[in-house]
Coordinates of C-alpha atoms in Angstrom, one line a residue:
X1 CA -29.1 15.5 20.2
X2 CA -27.7 12.6 22.1
X3 CA -24.8 10.5 20.7
X4 CA -25.6 6.8 20.5
X5 CA -22.8 4.6 21.9
X6 CA -21.9 0.9 21.5
X7 CA -19.5 -0.6 24.1
X8 CA -17.3 -3.7 23.7
X9 CA -14.9 -3.5 26.6
X10 CA -13.3 -5.7 29.3
X11 CA -15.7 -7.0 31.9
X12 CA -13.4 -5.9 34.7
X13 CA -14.5 -2.3 34.4
X14 CA -17.4 -2.4 32.0
X15 CA -20.0 -1.5 34.6
X16 CA -18.0 1.5 35.8
X17 CA -17.6 2.7 32.3
X18 CA -21.2 2.2 31.3
X19 CA -22.3 4.1 34.4
X20 CA -20.1 7.0 33.4
X21 CA -21.4 7.0 29.9
X22 CA -25.0 7.0 31.0
X23 CA -24.3 9.8 33.5
X24 CA -23.2 12.1 30.6
X25 CA -26.2 14.0 29.3
X26 CA -25.0 13.9 25.7
X27 CA -24.4 10.2 25.5
X28 CA -26.7 7.2 25.3
X29 CA -25.5 3.6 25.5
X30 CA -27.7 1.7 23.0
X31 CA -26.0 -1.7 23.3
X32 CA -23.4 -3.5 25.4
X33 CA -21.7 -5.9 23.0
X34 CA -20.3 -9.2 24.3
X35 CA -17.7 -9.6 21.5
X36 CA -16.5 -8.2 18.2
X37 CA -19.1 -10.0 16.1
X38 CA -21.9 -8.5 18.2
X39 CA -20.3 -5.1 17.8
X40 CA -19.9 -5.3 14.0
X41 CA -23.5 -6.5 13.7
X42 CA -24.8 -3.6 15.7
X43 CA -22.8 -1.2 13.7
X44 CA -24.0 -2.7 10.4
X45 CA -27.6 -2.2 11.7
X46 CA -27.0 1.5 12.1
X47 CA -27.7 1.5 15.9
X48 CA -24.9 3.9 17.0
X49 CA -22.7 6.8 16.1
X50 CA -19.7 5.9 18.3
X51 CA -18.2 2.6 19.4
X52 CA -16.0 2.3 22.5
X53 CA -13.6 -0.7 22.5
X54 CA -10.8 -2.0 24.7
X55 CA -7.4 -3.3 23.7
X56 CA -8.2 -6.8 24.9
X57 CA -11.3 -7.2 22.7
X58 CA -10.7 -10.5 20.9
X59 CA -9.9 -10.3 17.2
X60 CA -9.9 -6.5 17.1
X61 CA -7.8 -5.4 14.2
X62 CA -7.6 -2.7 11.5
X63 CA -10.0 -4.4 9.3
X64 CA -12.7 -4.4 12.0
X65 CA -12.2 -0.7 12.6
X66 CA -12.5 -0.2 8.8
X67 CA -15.8 -2.1 8.9
X68 CA -17.0 0.3 11.7
X69 CA -16.0 3.4 9.7
X70 CA -17.6 2.1 6.5
X71 CA -20.9 2.1 8.4
X72 CA -20.5 5.6 9.8
X73 CA -19.5 4.5 13.3
X74 CA -16.5 6.3 14.8
X75 CA -14.3 4.3 17.2
X76 CA -12.7 5.3 20.4
X77 CA -10.5 3.3 22.8
X78 CA -10.7 2.9 26.5
X79 CA -7.9 1.6 28.8
X80 CA -7.3 1.0 32.4
X81 CA -5.5 3.8 34.3
X82 CA -1.8 3.6 33.7
X83 CA -2.0 0.9 31.1
X84 CA 0.4 2.4 28.6
X85 CA 0.9 -0.8 26.5
X86 CA -2.9 -1.0 25.8
X87 CA -3.1 2.6 24.9
X88 CA -0.1 2.3 22.5
X89 CA -1.7 -0.8 20.9
X90 CA -5.0 1.0 20.3
X91 CA -3.3 4.0 18.8
X92 CA -1.2 1.9 16.5
X93 CA -4.5 0.3 15.3
X94 CA -5.5 3.8 14.2
X95 CA -7.7 5.1 17.1
X96 CA -7.2 8.8 17.6
X97 CA -9.1 9.0 20.9
X98 CA -8.3 6.9 23.9
X99 CA -9.8 7.6 27.3
X100 CA -9.2 6.2 30.7
X101 CA -11.9 4.0 32.3
X102 CA -11.9 6.1 35.5
X103 CA -12.3 9.4 33.7
X104 CA -15.1 11.8 34.7
X105 CA -18.3 11.5 32.7
X106 CA -17.9 15.0 31.3
X107 CA -14.3 14.2 30.1
X108 CA -15.5 11.0 28.4
X109 CA -18.4 13.0 26.8
X110 CA -16.1 15.7 25.5
X111 CA -13.8 13.1 24.0
X112 CA -16.5 11.1 22.2
X113 CA -18.5 14.1 21.0
X114 CA -15.4 15.7 19.6
X115 CA -14.1 12.4 18.1
X116 CA -14.8 13.4 14.5
X117 CA -13.0 16.7 14.9
X118 CA -10.0 14.9 16.4
X119 CA -9.5 12.9 13.2
X120 CA -7.1 15.1 11.2
X121 CA -6.2 13.9 7.7
X122 CA -2.6 12.7 7.6
X123 CA -2.2 12.6 11.4
X124 CA -0.7 9.7 13.2
X125 CA -3.0 8.0 15.8
X126 CA -3.4 9.9 19.0
X127 CA -2.6 13.4 18.0
X128 CA -3.8 16.3 15.8
X129 CA -0.5 16.7 14.0
X130 CA 1.4 14.3 11.7
X131 CA 4.1 12.1 12.9
X132 CA 3.5 12.3 16.7
X133 CA 3.2 9.4 19.1
X134 CA 1.2 9.1 22.3
X135 CA 4.3 9.4 24.5
X136 CA 5.4 12.7 22.9
X137 CA 8.1 11.2 20.6
X138 CA 7.4 13.2 17.4
X139 CA 8.7 10.3 15.2
X140 CA 6.6 7.7 17.1
X141 CA 9.3 5.1 16.2
X142 CA 11.0 4.2 19.4
X143 CA 14.5 2.7 19.4
X144 CA 16.2 -0.4 17.9
X145 CA 17.8 -2.9 20.3
X146 CA 21.2 -1.5 19.5
X147 CA 20.1 2.0 20.6
X148 CA 20.0 3.6 17.1
X149 CA 16.9 5.6 16.4
X150 CA 15.0 5.3 13.1
X151 CA 14.2 8.6 11.5
X152 CA 11.6 8.9 8.8
X153 CA 12.4 10.5 5.5
X154 CA 11.0 14.0 5.0
X155 CA 9.5 13.5 1.5
X156 CA 8.5 10.3 -0.3
X157 CA 7.0 9.5 -3.7
X158 CA 5.0 6.4 -4.2
X159 CA 5.1 5.2 -7.8
X160 CA 2.6 2.4 -8.8
X161 CA 3.5 0.2 -11.8
X162 CA 0.4 -1.3 -13.3
X163 CA -0.6 -2.9 -16.6
X164 CA -3.3 -5.0 -18.2
X165 CA -3.4 -8.8 -18.3
X166 CA -1.0 -10.7 -20.5
X167 CA 2.4 -10.2 -18.8
X168 CA 3.4 -6.9 -20.4
X169 CA 6.4 -6.6 -18.1
X170 CA 5.0 -4.8 -14.9
X171 CA 7.5 -6.5 -12.6
X172 CA 10.4 -5.9 -15.0
X173 CA 9.6 -2.2 -15.1
X174 CA 9.1 -1.9 -11.4
X175 CA 12.4 -3.7 -10.6
X176 CA 14.3 -1.6 -13.1
X177 CA 12.8 1.6 -11.9
X178 CA 13.6 0.8 -8.3
X179 CA 17.2 -0.1 -9.2
X180 CA 17.7 3.2 -11.1
X181 CA 16.3 5.2 -8.2
X182 CA 18.5 3.5 -5.7
X183 CA 21.6 4.0 -7.9
X184 CA 20.7 7.7 -8.2
X185 CA 21.1 8.0 -4.4
X186 CA 17.5 7.7 -3.2
X187 CA 16.5 5.4 -0.4
X188 CA 14.2 3.1 -2.3
X189 CA 11.6 0.4 -1.3
X190 CA 10.2 -2.0 -3.9
X191 CA 6.9 -3.5 -2.8
X192 CA 5.4 -6.6 -4.5
X193 CA 1.6 -6.1 -4.2
X194 CA 0.5 -8.5 -6.9
X195 CA -2.1 -10.9 -5.5
X196 CA -2.2 -13.1 -8.6
X197 CA 1.5 -13.8 -9.4
X198 CA 4.1 -12.1 -7.3
X199 CA 7.6 -12.5 -8.9
X200 CA 10.0 -10.0 -7.4
X201 CA 11.5 -12.5 -5.0
X202 CA 12.3 -15.0 -7.8
X203 CA 13.7 -12.2 -10.0
X204 CA 16.2 -11.3 -7.2
X205 CA 16.9 -14.9 -6.0
X206 CA 15.3 -14.3 -2.6
X207 CA 13.7 -16.9 -0.5
X208 CA 10.2 -17.7 -1.7
X209 CA 9.0 -18.3 1.9
X210 CA 10.4 -15.0 3.3
X211 CA 7.8 -13.0 5.3
X212 CA 7.6 -9.8 3.2
X213 CA 4.2 -8.2 2.3
X214 CA 2.1 -10.9 4.1
X215 CA 3.9 -10.3 7.4
X216 CA 3.7 -6.6 7.0
X217 CA 0.0 -6.7 6.3
X218 CA -0.6 -9.0 9.3
X219 CA 1.4 -6.7 11.6
X220 CA -0.6 -3.7 10.3
X221 CA -3.8 -5.5 11.0
X222 CA -2.7 -6.2 14.6
X223 CA -1.4 -2.7 15.2
X224 CA 2.3 -3.8 15.4
X225 CA 3.7 -2.3 12.2
X226 CA 6.0 0.6 12.7
X227 CA 9.1 1.8 11.0
X228 CA 11.7 -0.6 12.5
X229 CA 9.3 -3.5 12.0
X230 CA 8.9 -2.7 8.3
X231 CA 12.7 -2.2 7.9
X232 CA 13.2 -5.7 9.3
X233 CA 10.7 -7.2 6.9
X234 CA 12.2 -5.4 3.9
X235 CA 15.8 -6.5 3.6
X236 CA 18.4 -4.4 1.7
X237 CA 19.3 -6.3 -1.5
X238 CA 21.7 -3.7 -2.8
X239 CA 22.9 -0.3 -1.6
X240 CA 19.8 1.9 -0.8
X241 CA 17.4 -0.7 -2.3
X242 CA 15.0 -2.6 0.0
X243 CA 12.5 -5.2 -1.2
X244 CA 9.2 -6.2 0.4
X245 CA 8.5 -9.5 -1.3
X246 CA 5.0 -10.6 -2.3
X247 CA 2.8 -13.4 -1.1
X248 CA 4.5 -16.8 -1.9
X249 CA 1.2 -18.5 -2.9
X250 CA -1.7 -16.9 -4.8
X251 CA -4.3 -18.4 -2.4
X252 CA -3.0 -16.2 0.4
X253 CA -4.5 -13.1 -1.2
X254 CA -7.1 -12.6 1.6
X255 CA -4.2 -11.6 3.9
X256 CA -3.7 -8.3 1.9
X257 CA -6.8 -6.4 3.0
X258 CA -7.2 -2.8 1.9
X259 CA -6.8 -1.2 5.4
X260 CA -3.6 -3.2 6.0
X261 CA -2.1 -2.4 2.6
X262 CA -2.9 1.3 3.1
X263 CA -1.1 1.3 6.4
X264 CA 1.9 -0.5 5.0
X265 CA 2.2 2.2 2.3
X266 CA 1.8 4.9 4.9
X267 CA 4.7 3.5 7.0
X268 CA 6.7 2.9 3.8
X269 CA 6.6 6.6 3.1
X270 CA 8.6 7.0 6.3
X271 CA 11.2 4.3 5.4
X272 CA 12.1 5.4 1.8
X273 CA 12.3 8.4 -0.4
X274 CA 11.0 6.4 -3.4
X275 CA 8.5 3.6 -3.0
X276 CA 7.8 1.5 -6.2
X277 CA 4.7 -0.7 -6.0
X278 CA 4.4 -3.7 -8.4
X279 CA 0.6 -4.1 -8.8
X280 CA -1.5 -6.9 -10.1
X281 CA -3.4 -6.6 -13.4
X282 CA -7.0 -6.8 -12.1
X283 CA -8.8 -3.7 -11.0
X284 CA -12.4 -4.9 -11.2
X285 CA -14.4 -4.3 -8.0
X286 CA -17.1 -6.9 -8.6
X287 CA -16.3 -9.2 -5.7
X288 CA -18.2 -7.2 -3.2
X289 CA -21.4 -7.7 -5.2
X290 CA -21.2 -11.4 -4.4
X291 CA -21.3 -10.9 -0.6
X292 CA -23.8 -9.5 1.9
X293 CA -21.0 -8.3 4.1
X294 CA -17.7 -6.6 3.6
X295 CA -15.7 -9.7 2.7
X296 CA -12.1 -9.6 1.5
X297 CA -11.7 -8.5 -2.1
X298 CA -8.8 -9.9 -4.1
X299 CA -8.2 -6.7 -6.1
X300 CA -8.4 -4.5 -3.1
X301 CA -4.6 -4.5 -2.7
X302 CA -4.1 -3.1 -6.3
X303 CA -6.9 -0.6 -6.0
X304 CA -5.5 0.7 -2.7
X305 CA -2.0 1.0 -4.1
X306 CA -3.3 2.9 -7.1
X307 CA -5.3 5.2 -4.9
X308 CA -2.3 5.9 -2.5
X309 CA 0.2 6.4 -5.3
X310 CA 1.6 9.8 -6.3
X311 CA 2.6 8.7 -9.8
X312 CA 1.4 5.8 -12.1
X313 CA 3.2 4.0 -14.8
X314 CA 0.9 1.9 -17.1
X315 CA 2.9 -0.8 -19.0
X316 CA 1.7 -2.4 -22.2
X317 CA 3.2 -4.9 -24.6
X318 CA 4.2 -3.8 -28.2
X319 CA 2.1 -6.2 -30.2
X320 CA -1.4 -6.0 -31.6
X321 CA -3.0 -7.8 -28.7
X322 CA -1.0 -6.0 -26.1
X323 CA -1.6 -2.6 -27.6
X324 CA -5.4 -3.2 -27.7
X325 CA -5.3 -4.2 -24.0
X326 CA -3.2 -1.2 -23.2
X327 CA -5.7 1.2 -24.7
X328 CA -8.6 -0.4 -22.8
X329 CA -6.5 -0.6 -19.7
X330 CA -5.7 3.2 -19.7
X331 CA -9.5 3.8 -20.1
X332 CA -10.3 1.4 -17.2
X333 CA -7.7 2.9 -14.8
X334 CA -9.0 6.4 -15.6
X335 CA -12.3 5.4 -14.0
X336 CA -10.9 4.6 -10.6
X337 CA -9.1 6.9 -8.1
X338 CA -5.5 7.0 -9.4
X339 CA -2.9 9.5 -10.7
X340 CA -2.6 10.5 -14.3
X341 CA -0.9 7.6 -16.1
X342 CA 2.4 7.7 -17.9
X343 CA 2.4 5.0 -20.6
X344 CA 5.3 2.7 -21.1
X345 CA 5.3 0.5 -24.2
X346 CA 7.5 -2.6 -23.5
X347 CA 8.9 -5.3 -25.7
X348 CA 9.2 -3.0 -28.7
X349 CA 10.4 -4.9 -31.9
X350 CA 9.9 -4.7 -35.6
X351 CA 8.8 -8.3 -35.9
X352 CA 5.5 -7.6 -34.1
X353 CA 4.4 -4.3 -35.7
X354 CA 6.7 -3.8 -38.7
X355 CA 9.6 -1.5 -39.5
X356 CA 10.2 1.6 -37.3
X357 CA 8.1 0.1 -34.5
X358 CA 8.3 3.2 -32.2
X359 CA 6.9 5.5 -34.9
X360 CA 4.2 3.0 -35.9
X361 CA 3.1 2.5 -32.3
X362 CA 3.1 6.3 -31.6
X363 CA 1.0 7.0 -34.7
X364 CA -1.5 4.3 -33.9
X365 CA -2.0 5.1 -30.2
X366 CA -2.2 8.8 -31.0
X367 CA -4.8 8.3 -33.7
X368 CA -7.1 5.8 -31.9
X369 CA -6.6 6.7 -28.2
X370 CA -5.1 10.2 -28.0
X371 CA -1.9 8.9 -26.3
X372 CA 1.0 11.1 -27.4
X373 CA 3.5 11.0 -24.5
X374 CA 4.9 7.5 -24.7
X375 CA 8.0 5.8 -23.3
X376 CA 9.5 2.8 -25.1
X377 CA 11.5 -0.2 -23.9
X378 CA 13.1 -2.4 -26.6
X379 CA 12.7 -6.2 -26.8
X380 CA 15.8 -7.8 -25.3
X381 CA 14.9 -11.3 -24.0
X382 CA 18.5 -12.4 -24.0
X383 CA 19.5 -9.8 -21.5
X384 CA 16.4 -10.3 -19.4
X385 CA 17.1 -14.1 -19.2
X386 CA 20.6 -13.5 -18.1
X387 CA 19.6 -11.1 -15.4
X388 CA 16.9 -13.5 -14.1
X389 CA 19.4 -16.4 -14.2
X390 CA 21.9 -14.3 -12.2
X391 CA 19.2 -12.9 -9.8
X392 CA 20.4 -9.4 -10.5
X393 CA 18.8 -6.1 -11.7
X394 CA 19.4 -4.9 -15.3
X395 CA 21.6 -2.1 -14.0
X396 CA 23.9 -4.7 -12.3
X397 CA 23.8 -7.3 -15.0
X398 CA 24.0 -5.3 -18.3
X399 CA 24.5 -1.6 -17.5
X400 CA 25.4 -0.8 -21.2
X401 CA 22.5 -2.6 -22.8
X402 CA 19.9 -0.7 -24.8
X403 CA 17.2 -2.0 -22.5
X404 CA 18.9 -0.7 -19.4
X405 CA 19.5 2.6 -20.9
X406 CA 15.8 2.9 -21.9
X407 CA 14.9 2.0 -18.3
X408 CA 17.1 4.8 -17.1
X409 CA 15.2 7.1 -19.4
X410 CA 11.9 6.0 -17.8
X411 CA 13.4 6.7 -14.4
X412 CA 14.6 10.1 -15.5
X413 CA 11.1 10.9 -16.8
X414 CA 9.6 9.9 -13.4
X415 CA 12.1 12.2 -11.8
X416 CA 13.8 9.6 -9.6
X417 CA 17.1 9.5 -11.5
X418 CA 19.2 11.8 -13.6
X419 CA 19.2 11.4 -17.4
X420 CA 21.8 8.9 -18.7
X421 CA 24.2 10.7 -20.9
X422 CA 24.6 7.6 -23.0
X423 CA 20.9 6.9 -23.0
X424 CA 20.2 8.5 -26.4
X425 CA 22.8 6.4 -28.3
X426 CA 21.3 3.3 -29.8
X427 CA 23.3 0.6 -31.4
X428 CA 22.6 -0.1 -35.1

């Protein structure tokens, strides 16, 4: 059976390439696309199995390749002989197969027919084994201007912090968890992936207009995000703690497309041993029903983070409304690809639920929702206000407070910090 091929390549050697493709008995060129829009339209119509693109195709990015893949069209790159820069660019975009324009017809046929077999899960672009680069450097990272080589970490855990609407304290928990992991000696990266109200930058008194997640996603789309680039975009705010700030304005959410966010988290796994992702509250996937094409989806960043995470903390507020939202939120997050949730009940105080609030909340959630493994964070607005005013983490601002000790217990339960020997003592 012949493999149907679309081409969208440079006009300088398009004729030569098409001639080679048509000379291969197992390939059939069904359309020669003039631009990216023509290529995506042909792929959406189901005209082909494989698309051949060149590095100079205008507007080619990771989102376009994701569009091709979503319609069952595998993509391969083609470069002029000796054009290493173009080959590296295509591989950084995620293309596993790149052929030379002057290759023999049988070589091109073998590469395109075997394209699906070349796509090994977890492999870096251009090779069948993880972590390799097209020039043979196993790290694929290159060198910094000062000559120091970035080396990826061997193991990384991505912890997503999510919670329902109503400000239950997602960012507070994410920031506290990241600070505890860094203090325990782990190289930690805190990622603000909230497309509705990012707040990590303000909590740490960082510049609101700093690049952060938007720049990282843009670089990922363009195939320019590697380990040194991500390290430059995520400054170190305290020893072993880096922060990738969120979008400064909510209307910039279309910049955080799912393929770009996924690639950012993939590179983040090389930068840090613990990656904590502060997610937005909305996980509905209804936006795509309003479009005839694969338009950007505002909740795609959160859904992607939950899918890519190794662990999940679900944060709820300890009041009647917050607990009701928490129960429904745990049910909702269980219907999407995500890890098993660990529930954290925040803002625990007797004034909202009565005396012995932890016991009352445990009994209620166990009875009505089956939740019996809960973590609690006490209400301490005075300490939180002071830390926010100072632009510091809880561990830096009030290390002996009950709230910080409870946060250390959450980090210990997640396995990113050792148990605090003073964590069990509560002041009367």
